[in-house]
Every structure is written in C-alpha cells, then in structure tokens.
PDB file of C-alpha atoms in Angstrom:
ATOM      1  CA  UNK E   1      22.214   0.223   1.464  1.00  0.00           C
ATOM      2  CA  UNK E   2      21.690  -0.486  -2.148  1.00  0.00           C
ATOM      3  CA  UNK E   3      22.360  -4.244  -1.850  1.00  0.00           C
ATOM      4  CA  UNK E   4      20.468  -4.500   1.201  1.00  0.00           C
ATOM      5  CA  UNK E   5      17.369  -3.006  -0.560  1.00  0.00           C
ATOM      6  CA  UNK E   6      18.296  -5.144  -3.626  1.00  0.00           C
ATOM      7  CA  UNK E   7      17.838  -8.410  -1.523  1.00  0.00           C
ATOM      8  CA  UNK E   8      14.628  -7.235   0.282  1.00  0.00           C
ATOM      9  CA  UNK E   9      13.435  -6.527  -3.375  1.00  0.00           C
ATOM     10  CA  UNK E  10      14.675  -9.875  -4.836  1.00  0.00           C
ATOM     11  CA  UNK E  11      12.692 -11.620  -1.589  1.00  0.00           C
ATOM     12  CA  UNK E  12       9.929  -9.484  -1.851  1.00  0.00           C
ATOM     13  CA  UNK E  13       9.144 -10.415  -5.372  1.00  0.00           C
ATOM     14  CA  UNK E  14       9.480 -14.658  -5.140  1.00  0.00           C
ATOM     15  CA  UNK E  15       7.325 -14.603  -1.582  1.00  0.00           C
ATOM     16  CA  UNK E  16       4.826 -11.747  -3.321  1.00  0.00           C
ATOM     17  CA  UNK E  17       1.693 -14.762  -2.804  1.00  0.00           C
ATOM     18  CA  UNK E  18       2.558 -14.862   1.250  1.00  0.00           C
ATOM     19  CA  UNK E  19       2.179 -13.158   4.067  1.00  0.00           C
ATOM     20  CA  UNK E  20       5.476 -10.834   4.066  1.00  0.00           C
ATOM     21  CA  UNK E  21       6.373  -8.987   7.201  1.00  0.00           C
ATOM     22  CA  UNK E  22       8.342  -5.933   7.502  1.00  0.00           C
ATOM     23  CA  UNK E  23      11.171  -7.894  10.344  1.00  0.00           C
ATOM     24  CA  UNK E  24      11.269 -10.649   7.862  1.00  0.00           C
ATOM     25  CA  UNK E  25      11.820  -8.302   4.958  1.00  0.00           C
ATOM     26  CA  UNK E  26      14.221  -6.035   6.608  1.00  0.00           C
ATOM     27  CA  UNK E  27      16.115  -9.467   7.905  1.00  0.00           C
ATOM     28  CA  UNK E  28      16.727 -10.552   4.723  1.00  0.00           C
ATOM     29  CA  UNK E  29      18.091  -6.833   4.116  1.00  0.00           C
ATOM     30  CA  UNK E  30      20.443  -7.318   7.022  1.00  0.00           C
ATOM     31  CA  UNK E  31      18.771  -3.889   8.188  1.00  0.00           C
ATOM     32  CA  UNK E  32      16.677  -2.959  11.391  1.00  0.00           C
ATOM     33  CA  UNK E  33      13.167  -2.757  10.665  1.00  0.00           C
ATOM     34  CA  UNK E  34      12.975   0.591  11.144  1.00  0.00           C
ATOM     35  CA  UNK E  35      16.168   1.850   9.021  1.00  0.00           C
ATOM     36  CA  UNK E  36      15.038  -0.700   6.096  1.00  0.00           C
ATOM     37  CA  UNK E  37      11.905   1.825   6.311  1.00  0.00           C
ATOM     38  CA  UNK E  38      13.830   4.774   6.026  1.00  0.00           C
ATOM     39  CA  UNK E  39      15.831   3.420   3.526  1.00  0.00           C
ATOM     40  CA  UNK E  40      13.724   1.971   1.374  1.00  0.00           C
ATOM     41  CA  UNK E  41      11.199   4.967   0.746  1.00  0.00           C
ATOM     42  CA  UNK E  42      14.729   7.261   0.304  1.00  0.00           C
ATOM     43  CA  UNK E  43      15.121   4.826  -2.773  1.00  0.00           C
ATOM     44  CA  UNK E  44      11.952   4.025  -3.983  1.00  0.00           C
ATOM     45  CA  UNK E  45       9.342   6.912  -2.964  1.00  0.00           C
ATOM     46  CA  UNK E  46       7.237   4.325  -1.614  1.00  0.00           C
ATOM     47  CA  UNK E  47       7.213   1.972   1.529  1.00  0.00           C
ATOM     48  CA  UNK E  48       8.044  -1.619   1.311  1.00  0.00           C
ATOM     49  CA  UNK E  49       4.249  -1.907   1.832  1.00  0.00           C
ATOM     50  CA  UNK E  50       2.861   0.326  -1.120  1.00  0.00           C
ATOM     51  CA  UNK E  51       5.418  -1.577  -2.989  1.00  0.00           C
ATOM     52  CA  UNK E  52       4.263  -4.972  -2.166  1.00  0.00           C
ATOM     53  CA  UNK E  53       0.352  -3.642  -3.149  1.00  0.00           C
ATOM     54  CA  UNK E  54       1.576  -2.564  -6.600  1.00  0.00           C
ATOM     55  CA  UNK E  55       3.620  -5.515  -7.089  1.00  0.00           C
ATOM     56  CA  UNK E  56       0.392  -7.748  -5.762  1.00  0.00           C
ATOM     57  CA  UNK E  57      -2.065  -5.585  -8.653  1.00  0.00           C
ATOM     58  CA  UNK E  58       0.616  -6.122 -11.699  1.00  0.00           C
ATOM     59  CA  UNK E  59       0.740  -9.508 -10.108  1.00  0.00           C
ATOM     60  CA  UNK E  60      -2.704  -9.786 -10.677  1.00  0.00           C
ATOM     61  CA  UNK E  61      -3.628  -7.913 -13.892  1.00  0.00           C
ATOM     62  CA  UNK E  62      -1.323 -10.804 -15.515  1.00  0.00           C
ATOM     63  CA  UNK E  63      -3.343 -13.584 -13.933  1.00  0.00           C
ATOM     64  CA  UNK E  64      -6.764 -11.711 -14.896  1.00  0.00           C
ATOM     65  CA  UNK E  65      -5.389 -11.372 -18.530  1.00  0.00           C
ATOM     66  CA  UNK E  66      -4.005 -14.772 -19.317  1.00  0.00           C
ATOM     67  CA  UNK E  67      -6.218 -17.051 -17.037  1.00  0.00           C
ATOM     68  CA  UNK E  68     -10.110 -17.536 -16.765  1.00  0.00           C
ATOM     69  CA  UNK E  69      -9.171 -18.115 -12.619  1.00  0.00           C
ATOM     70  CA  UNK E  70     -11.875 -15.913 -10.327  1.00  0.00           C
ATOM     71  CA  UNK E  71     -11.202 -12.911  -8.963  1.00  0.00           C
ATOM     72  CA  UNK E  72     -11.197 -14.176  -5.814  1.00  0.00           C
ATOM     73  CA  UNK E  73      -8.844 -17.064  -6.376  1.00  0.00           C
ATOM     74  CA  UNK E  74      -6.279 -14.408  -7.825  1.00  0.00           C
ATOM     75  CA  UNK E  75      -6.466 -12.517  -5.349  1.00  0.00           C
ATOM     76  CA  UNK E  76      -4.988 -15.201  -2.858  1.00  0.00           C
ATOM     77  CA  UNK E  77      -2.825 -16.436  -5.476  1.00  0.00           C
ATOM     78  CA  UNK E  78      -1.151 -12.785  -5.151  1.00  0.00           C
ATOM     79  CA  UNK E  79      -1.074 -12.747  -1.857  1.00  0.00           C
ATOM     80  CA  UNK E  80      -4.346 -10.524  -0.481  1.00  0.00           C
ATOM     81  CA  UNK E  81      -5.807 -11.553   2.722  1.00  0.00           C
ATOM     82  CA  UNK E  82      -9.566 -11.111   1.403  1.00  0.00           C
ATOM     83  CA  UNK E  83     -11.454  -9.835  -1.487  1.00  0.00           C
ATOM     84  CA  UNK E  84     -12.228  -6.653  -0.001  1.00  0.00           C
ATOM     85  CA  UNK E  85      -8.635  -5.938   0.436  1.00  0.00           C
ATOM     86  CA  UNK E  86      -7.810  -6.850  -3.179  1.00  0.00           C
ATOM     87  CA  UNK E  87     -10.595  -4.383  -4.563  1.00  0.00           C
ATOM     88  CA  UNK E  88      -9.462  -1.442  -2.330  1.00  0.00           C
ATOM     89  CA  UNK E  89      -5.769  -2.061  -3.168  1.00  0.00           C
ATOM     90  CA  UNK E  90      -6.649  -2.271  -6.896  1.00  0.00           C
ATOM     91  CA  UNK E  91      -8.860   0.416  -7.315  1.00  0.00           C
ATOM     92  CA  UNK E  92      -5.967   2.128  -5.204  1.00  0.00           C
ATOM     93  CA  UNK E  93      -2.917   1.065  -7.870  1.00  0.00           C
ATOM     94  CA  UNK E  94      -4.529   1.510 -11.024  1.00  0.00           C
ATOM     95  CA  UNK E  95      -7.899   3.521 -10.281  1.00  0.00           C
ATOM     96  CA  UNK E  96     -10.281   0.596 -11.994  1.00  0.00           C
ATOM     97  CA  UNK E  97     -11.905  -2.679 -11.102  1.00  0.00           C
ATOM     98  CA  UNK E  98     -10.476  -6.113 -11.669  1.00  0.00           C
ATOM     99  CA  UNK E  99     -13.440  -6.388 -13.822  1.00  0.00           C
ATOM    100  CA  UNK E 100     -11.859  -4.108 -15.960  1.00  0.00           C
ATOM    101  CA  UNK E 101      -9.310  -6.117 -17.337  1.00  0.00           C
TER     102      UNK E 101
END
C-alpha cells in the first residue's frame, strides 16, 4: 500500500496544474477509489484532496515569490478552478492572503 500511495503521490505532484480526480488518482495507485481513501489518510493524516490544496498553496507561494504573474493567473497555473477557490484554499493552508507574500 506504500507503493501504491507512492505512485498516486508521484502523479499527483507532475498533474498538480489539472483537474485531478480521485478514480484517476486511485487508478494510477492500482487501488479502488474508495480503499486509496482509506489508505491514503492512514498514511498521510490528510485526504488526497487536502493534500492536493496544500500542494496547490506551496505551489503557489513559489510562483507569488519568484514571478510578478497575477494572482489570478497563478492560481490556474496551480491548478484552482477560480479565484474564489484559490483565496479560500489559501487562507485555509497557511491562514494569510496571497497578498501576503
């Protein structure tokens, strides 16, 4: 179950700017949807979800420190369907703004 979570971790991280699924995650685990779940959050604390957020807003703290980009074309670039959701899942992660950094 290690390896399989390795793999979904490994693909999660390279497709981090599209529009991951939890079948096509859990497929590249070689894993049922719903036991990659289980597994996953036994491992990590987290769900493959709340892992993908935190991975999108480190993701984008980079971009907002080392390019002059918007805020707005980061936030695609990192895979968030719409500013809103960026915000929320930033003030979420790290408790500030994207202005912030």
């Amino acid at each position: 179950n290690i390896e399989a979570v390795e793999r979904a971790l490994t693909f999660i991280d390279a497709n981090l700017s599209k529009d991951l699924t939890l079948a096509e995650i859990s497929k590249e685990a070689m894993l049922s949807p719903t036991y990659f779940s289980a597994v996953f959050k036994k491992l990590n604390g987290i769900s493959p979800f709340e892992y993908i957020t935190v991975k999108r807003v480190e993701k984008s703290i980079e971009l907002l420190k080392s390019t002059d980009d918007t805020k707005l074309n980061i936030a695609m670039k990192c895979g968030f369907a719409s500013s809103s959701n960026f915000y929320k899942a930033f003030a979420k992660v790290t408790g500030k703004k994207p202005s912030d950094f």
